Short mmCIF file of C-alpha atoms and ligand atoms in Angstrom, two decimals:
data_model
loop_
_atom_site.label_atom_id
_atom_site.label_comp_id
_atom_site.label_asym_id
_atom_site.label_seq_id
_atom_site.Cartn_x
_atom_site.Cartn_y
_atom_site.Cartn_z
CA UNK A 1 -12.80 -66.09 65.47
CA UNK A 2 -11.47 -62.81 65.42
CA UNK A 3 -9.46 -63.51 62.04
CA UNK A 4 -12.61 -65.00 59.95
CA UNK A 5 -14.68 -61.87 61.66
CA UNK A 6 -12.60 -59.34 59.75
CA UNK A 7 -12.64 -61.73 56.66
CA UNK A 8 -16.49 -62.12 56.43
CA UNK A 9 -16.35 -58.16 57.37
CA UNK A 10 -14.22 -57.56 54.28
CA UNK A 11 -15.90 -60.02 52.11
CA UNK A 12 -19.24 -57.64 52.86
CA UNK A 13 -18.09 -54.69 51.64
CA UNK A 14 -16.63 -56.36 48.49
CA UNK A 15 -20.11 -57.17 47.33
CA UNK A 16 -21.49 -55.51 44.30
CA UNK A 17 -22.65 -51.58 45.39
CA UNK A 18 -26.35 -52.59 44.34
CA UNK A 19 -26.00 -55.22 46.37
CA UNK A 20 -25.18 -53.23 49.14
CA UNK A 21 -27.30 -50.89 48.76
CA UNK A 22 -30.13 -53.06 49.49
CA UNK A 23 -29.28 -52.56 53.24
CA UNK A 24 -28.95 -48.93 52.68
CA UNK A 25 -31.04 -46.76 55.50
CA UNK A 26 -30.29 -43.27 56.70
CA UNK A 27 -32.55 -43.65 59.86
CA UNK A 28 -31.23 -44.48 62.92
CA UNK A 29 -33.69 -46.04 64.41
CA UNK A 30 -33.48 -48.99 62.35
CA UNK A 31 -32.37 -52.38 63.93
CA UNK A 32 -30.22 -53.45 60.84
CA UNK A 33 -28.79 -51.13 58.14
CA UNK A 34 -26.23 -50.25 55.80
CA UNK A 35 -25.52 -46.30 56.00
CA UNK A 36 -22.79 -43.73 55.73
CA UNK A 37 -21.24 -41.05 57.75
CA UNK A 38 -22.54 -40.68 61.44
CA UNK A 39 -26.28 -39.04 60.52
CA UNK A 40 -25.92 -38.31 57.75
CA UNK A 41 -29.31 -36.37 57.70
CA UNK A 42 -28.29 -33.81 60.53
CA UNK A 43 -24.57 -33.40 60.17
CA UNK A 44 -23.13 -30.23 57.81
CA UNK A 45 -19.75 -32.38 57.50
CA UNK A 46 -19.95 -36.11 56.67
CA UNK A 47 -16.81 -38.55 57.53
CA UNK A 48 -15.32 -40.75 54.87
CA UNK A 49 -16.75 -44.14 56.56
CA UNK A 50 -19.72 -46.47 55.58
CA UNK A 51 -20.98 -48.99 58.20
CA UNK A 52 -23.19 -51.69 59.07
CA UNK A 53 -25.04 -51.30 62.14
CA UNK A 54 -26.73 -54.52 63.48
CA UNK A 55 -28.51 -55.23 66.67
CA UNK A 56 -27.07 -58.18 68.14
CA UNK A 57 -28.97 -59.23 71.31
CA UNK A 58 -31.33 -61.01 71.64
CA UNK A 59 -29.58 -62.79 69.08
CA UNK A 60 -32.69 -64.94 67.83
CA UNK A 61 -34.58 -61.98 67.27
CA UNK A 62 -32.07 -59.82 65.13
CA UNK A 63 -30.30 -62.25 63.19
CA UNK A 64 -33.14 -63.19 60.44
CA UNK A 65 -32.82 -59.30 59.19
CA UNK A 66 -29.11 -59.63 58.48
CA UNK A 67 -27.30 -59.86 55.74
CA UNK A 68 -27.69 -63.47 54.11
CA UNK A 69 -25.10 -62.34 51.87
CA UNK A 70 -21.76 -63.51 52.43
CA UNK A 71 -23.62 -66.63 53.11
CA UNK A 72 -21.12 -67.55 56.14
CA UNK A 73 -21.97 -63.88 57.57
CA UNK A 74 -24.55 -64.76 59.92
CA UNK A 75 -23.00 -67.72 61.41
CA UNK A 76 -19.96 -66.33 61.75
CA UNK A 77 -21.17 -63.23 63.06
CA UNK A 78 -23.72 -64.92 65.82
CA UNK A 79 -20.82 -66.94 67.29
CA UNK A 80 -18.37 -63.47 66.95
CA UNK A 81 -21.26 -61.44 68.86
CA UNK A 82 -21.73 -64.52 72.07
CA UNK A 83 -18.12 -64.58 72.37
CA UNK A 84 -17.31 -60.73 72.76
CA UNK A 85 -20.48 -60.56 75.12
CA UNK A 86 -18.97 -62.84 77.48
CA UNK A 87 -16.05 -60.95 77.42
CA UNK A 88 -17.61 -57.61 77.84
CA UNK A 89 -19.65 -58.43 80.72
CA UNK A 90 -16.53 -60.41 82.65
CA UNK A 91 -14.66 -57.20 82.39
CA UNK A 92 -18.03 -55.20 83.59
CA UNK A 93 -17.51 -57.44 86.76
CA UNK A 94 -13.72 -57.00 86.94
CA UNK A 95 -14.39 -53.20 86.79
CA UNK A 96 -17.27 -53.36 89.38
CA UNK A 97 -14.84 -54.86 91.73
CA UNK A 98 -11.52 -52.48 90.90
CA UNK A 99 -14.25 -49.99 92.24
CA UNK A 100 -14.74 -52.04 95.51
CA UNK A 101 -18.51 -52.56 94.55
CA UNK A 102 -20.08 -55.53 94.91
CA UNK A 103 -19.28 -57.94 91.57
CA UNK A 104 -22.47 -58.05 89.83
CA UNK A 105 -23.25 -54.01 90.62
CA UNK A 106 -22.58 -53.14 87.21
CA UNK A 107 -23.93 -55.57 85.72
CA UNK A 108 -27.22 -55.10 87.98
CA UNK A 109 -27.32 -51.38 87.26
CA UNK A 110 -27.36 -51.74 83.54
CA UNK A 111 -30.26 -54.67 83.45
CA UNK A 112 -30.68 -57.20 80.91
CA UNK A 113 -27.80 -55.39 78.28
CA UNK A 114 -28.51 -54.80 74.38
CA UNK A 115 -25.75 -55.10 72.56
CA UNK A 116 -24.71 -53.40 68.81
CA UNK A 117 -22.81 -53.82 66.52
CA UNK A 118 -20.66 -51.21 64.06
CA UNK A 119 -18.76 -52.94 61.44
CA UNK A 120 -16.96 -50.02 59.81
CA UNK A 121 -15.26 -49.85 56.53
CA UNK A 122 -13.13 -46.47 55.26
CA UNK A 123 -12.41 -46.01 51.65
CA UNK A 124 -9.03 -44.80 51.07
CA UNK A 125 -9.36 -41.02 51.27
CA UNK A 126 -7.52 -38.58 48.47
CA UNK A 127 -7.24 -36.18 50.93
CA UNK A 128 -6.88 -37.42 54.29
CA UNK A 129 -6.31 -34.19 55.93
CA UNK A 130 -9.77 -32.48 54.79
CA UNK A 131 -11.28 -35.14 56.59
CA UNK A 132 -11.56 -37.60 59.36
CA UNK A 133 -13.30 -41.78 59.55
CA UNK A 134 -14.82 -40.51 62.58
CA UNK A 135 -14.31 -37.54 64.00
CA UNK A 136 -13.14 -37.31 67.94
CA UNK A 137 -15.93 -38.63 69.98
CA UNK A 138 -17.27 -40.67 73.11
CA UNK A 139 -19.02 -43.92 72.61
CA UNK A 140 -22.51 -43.60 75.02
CA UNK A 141 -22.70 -46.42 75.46
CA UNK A 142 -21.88 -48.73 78.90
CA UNK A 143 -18.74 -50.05 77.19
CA UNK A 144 -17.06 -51.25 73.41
CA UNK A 145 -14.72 -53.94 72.16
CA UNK A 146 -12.97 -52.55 68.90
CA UNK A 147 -11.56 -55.20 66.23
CA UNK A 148 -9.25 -53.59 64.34
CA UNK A 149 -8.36 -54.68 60.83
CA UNK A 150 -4.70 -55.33 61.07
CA UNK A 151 -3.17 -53.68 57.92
CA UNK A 152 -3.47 -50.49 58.97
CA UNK A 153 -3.56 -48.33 61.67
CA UNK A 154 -6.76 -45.55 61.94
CA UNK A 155 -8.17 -45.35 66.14
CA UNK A 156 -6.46 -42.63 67.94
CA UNK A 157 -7.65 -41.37 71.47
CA UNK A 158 -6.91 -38.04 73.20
CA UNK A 159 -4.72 -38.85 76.16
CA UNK A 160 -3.57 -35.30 77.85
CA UNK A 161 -4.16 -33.47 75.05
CA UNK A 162 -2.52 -34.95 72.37
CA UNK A 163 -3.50 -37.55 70.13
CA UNK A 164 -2.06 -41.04 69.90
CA UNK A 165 -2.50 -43.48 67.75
CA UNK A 166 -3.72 -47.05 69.05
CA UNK A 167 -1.82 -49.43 66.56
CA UNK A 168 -3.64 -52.59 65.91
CA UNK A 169 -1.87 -55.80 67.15
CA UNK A 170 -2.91 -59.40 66.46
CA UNK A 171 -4.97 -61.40 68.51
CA UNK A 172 -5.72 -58.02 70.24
CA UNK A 173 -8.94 -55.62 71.50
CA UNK A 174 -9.17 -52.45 72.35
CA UNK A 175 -11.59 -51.86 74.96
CA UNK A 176 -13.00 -48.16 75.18
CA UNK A 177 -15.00 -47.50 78.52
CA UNK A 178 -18.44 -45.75 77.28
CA UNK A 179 -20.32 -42.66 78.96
CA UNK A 180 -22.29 -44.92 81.15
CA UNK A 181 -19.14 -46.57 82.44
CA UNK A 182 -18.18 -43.11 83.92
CA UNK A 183 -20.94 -41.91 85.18
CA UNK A 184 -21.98 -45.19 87.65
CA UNK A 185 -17.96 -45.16 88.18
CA UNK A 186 -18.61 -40.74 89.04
CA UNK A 187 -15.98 -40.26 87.39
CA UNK A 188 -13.27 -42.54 88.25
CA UNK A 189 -13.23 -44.56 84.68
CA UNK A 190 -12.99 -41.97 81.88
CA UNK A 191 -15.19 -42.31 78.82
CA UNK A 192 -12.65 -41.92 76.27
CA UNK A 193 -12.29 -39.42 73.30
CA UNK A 194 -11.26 -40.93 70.33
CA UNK A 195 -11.45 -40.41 66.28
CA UNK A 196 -10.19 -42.57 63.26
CA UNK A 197 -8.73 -40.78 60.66
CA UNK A 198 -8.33 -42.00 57.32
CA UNK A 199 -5.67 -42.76 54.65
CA UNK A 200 -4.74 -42.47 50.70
CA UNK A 201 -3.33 -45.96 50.44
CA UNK A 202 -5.20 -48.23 52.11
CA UNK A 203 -8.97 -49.23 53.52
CA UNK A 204 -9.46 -50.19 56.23
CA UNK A 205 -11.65 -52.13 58.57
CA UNK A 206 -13.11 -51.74 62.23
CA UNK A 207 -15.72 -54.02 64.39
CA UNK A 208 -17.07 -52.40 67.05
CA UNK A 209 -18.95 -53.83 69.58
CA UNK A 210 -21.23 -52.24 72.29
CA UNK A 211 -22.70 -53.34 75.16
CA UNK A 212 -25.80 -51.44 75.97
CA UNK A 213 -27.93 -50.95 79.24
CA UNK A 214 -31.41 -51.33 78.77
CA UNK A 215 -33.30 -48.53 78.02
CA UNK A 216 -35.07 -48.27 81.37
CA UNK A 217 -31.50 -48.81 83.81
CA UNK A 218 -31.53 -45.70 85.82
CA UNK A 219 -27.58 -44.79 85.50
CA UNK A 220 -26.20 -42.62 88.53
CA UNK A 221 -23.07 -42.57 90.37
CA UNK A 222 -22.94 -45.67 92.33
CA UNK A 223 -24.12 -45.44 95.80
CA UNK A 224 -21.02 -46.50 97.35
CA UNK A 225 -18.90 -44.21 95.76
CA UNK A 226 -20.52 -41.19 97.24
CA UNK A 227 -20.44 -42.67 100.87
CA UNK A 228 -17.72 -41.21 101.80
CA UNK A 229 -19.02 -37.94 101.02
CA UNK A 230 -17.63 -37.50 97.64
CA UNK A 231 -20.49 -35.72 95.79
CA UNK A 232 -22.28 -37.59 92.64
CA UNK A 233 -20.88 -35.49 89.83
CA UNK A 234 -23.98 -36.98 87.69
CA UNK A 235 -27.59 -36.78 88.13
CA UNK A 236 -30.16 -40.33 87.64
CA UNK A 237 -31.14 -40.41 84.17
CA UNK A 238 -32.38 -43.39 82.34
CA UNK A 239 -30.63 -44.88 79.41
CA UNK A 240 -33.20 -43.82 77.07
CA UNK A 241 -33.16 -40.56 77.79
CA UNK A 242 -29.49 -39.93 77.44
CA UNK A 243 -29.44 -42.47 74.52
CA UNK A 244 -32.20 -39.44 72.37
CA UNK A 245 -29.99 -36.86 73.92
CA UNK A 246 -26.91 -38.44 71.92
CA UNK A 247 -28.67 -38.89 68.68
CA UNK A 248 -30.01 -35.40 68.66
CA UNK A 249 -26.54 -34.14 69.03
CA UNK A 250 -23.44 -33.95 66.77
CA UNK A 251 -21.31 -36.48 67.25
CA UNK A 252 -17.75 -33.77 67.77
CA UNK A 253 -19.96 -31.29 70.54
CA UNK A 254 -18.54 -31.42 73.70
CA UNK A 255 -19.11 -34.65 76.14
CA UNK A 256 -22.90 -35.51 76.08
CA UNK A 257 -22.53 -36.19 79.96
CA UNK A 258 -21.82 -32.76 80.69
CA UNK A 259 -25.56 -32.17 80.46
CA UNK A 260 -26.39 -34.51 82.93
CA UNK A 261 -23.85 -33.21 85.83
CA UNK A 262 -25.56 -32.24 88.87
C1 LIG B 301 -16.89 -46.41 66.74
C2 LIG B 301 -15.44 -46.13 66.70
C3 LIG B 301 -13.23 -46.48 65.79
C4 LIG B 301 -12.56 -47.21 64.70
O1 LIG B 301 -17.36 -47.17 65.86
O2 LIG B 301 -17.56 -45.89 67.66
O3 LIG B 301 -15.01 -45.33 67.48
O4 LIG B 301 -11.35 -47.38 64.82
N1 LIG B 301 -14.65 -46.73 65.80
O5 LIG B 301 -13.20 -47.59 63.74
NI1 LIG B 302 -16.42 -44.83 69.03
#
């Protein structure tokens, strides 16, 4: 599933540029679209990436606006998307308990879960070193589950200061704990910073998948964790609040939950 997922991926972006460009929207607010960059209507520097950005959940109400081009796309997608949510929401449980909460906390916490999709593609770049796929960021949302295409290697995350490159192995994920992960965690799971930078030689392709809390979860340090006496390093906000907060931002600023610290 994972293999024909990067196929059908890379059979997407080899469709014809008007083709393409059908799906083209710069505003983020839209439930499907084909765009460029991060936003690309605010930022001064734009990244070398384009991407496909598809609501996912509930699945019967997204998938009629997706591409019907590659024909197999939405099939293969819809199965892709059931399978990674499964996954996504075990480890949400597995987390809840390495936290000694209750199993279904999390899960509880964020309510009934959206879920995204990013299916990234970056040109080969002339000049990598003017610019990056993405620069360094955190993903805000509860948690993501990156496919990466296997030919080449492009995710790095900031691990004590230095950079490191995440090589892609087969049959693999990488899973990258989201704001909202470390703020009902207070800080014990990091969100983590990462970037992909690009390359001369080859392209290269990324899935990203994010699991969302609804937009009305009130996210807080979980009441457990502060029991002890350990004070909530975050305030209660809602999803939808920080969710405008991100979008209004630029995507290298520092940590958008700095601004909700109590
Ligand atoms: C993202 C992301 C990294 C990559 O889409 O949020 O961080 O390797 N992608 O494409
Ligand atoms: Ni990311």
């Amino acid at each position: 599933m994972m293999e024909k997922m990067l196929e059908v991926a890379d059979e997407f972006y080899k469709l014809p540029v008007e083709e393409k460009m059908k799906l083209y929207s710069d505003d983020p607010t839209k439930t499907m679209r084909l765009s460029t960059s991060f936003n690309v209507n605010k930022e001064k520097v734009h990244n070398w990436r384009d991407y496909l950005r598809l609501h996912c959940y509930p699945l019967d109400q997204y998938t009629p606006e997706w591409p019907s081009n590659p024909p197999s796309f939405k099939e293969i997608v819809s199965s892709y998307c059931k399978e990674v949510r499964e996954l996504g929401l075990r480890l949400q449980e597995m987390i809840s308990e390495s936290l000694g909460l209750e199993k279904d906390h999390i899960k509880n916490v964020f309510g009934e879960q959206g879920q995204h999709m990013a299916v990234n593609y970056y040109p080969p770049c002339p000049q990598p070193e003017l610019t990056y796929g993405l620069p360094g960021h955190t993903d805000p949302n509860a948690l993501t589950i990156l496919l990466q295409d296997l030919r080449v290697a492009g995710l790095q995350v900031l691990k004590d200061g230095t950079w490191l490159a995440i090589k892609p192995h087969p049959g693999a994920f990488v899973i990258n704990i989201g704001d909202q992960l470390q703020a009902v965690s207070n800080g014990k799971y990091k969100s983590v910073w990462h970037r992909a930078v690009v390359n001369a030689e080859s392209e290269r392709l990324s899935v990203a998948s994010f699991l969302c809390p609804c937009n009305d979860a009130v996210i807080g340090p979980a009441k457990p964790l502060t029991e002890d006496g350990s004070a909530p390093i975050y305030k209660n906000f809602t999803y939808a609040e920080y969710y405008k907060k991100f979008w209004s931002r630029d995507l290298d600023q520092e940590h958008c939950l700095e601004l909700f610290k109590n």
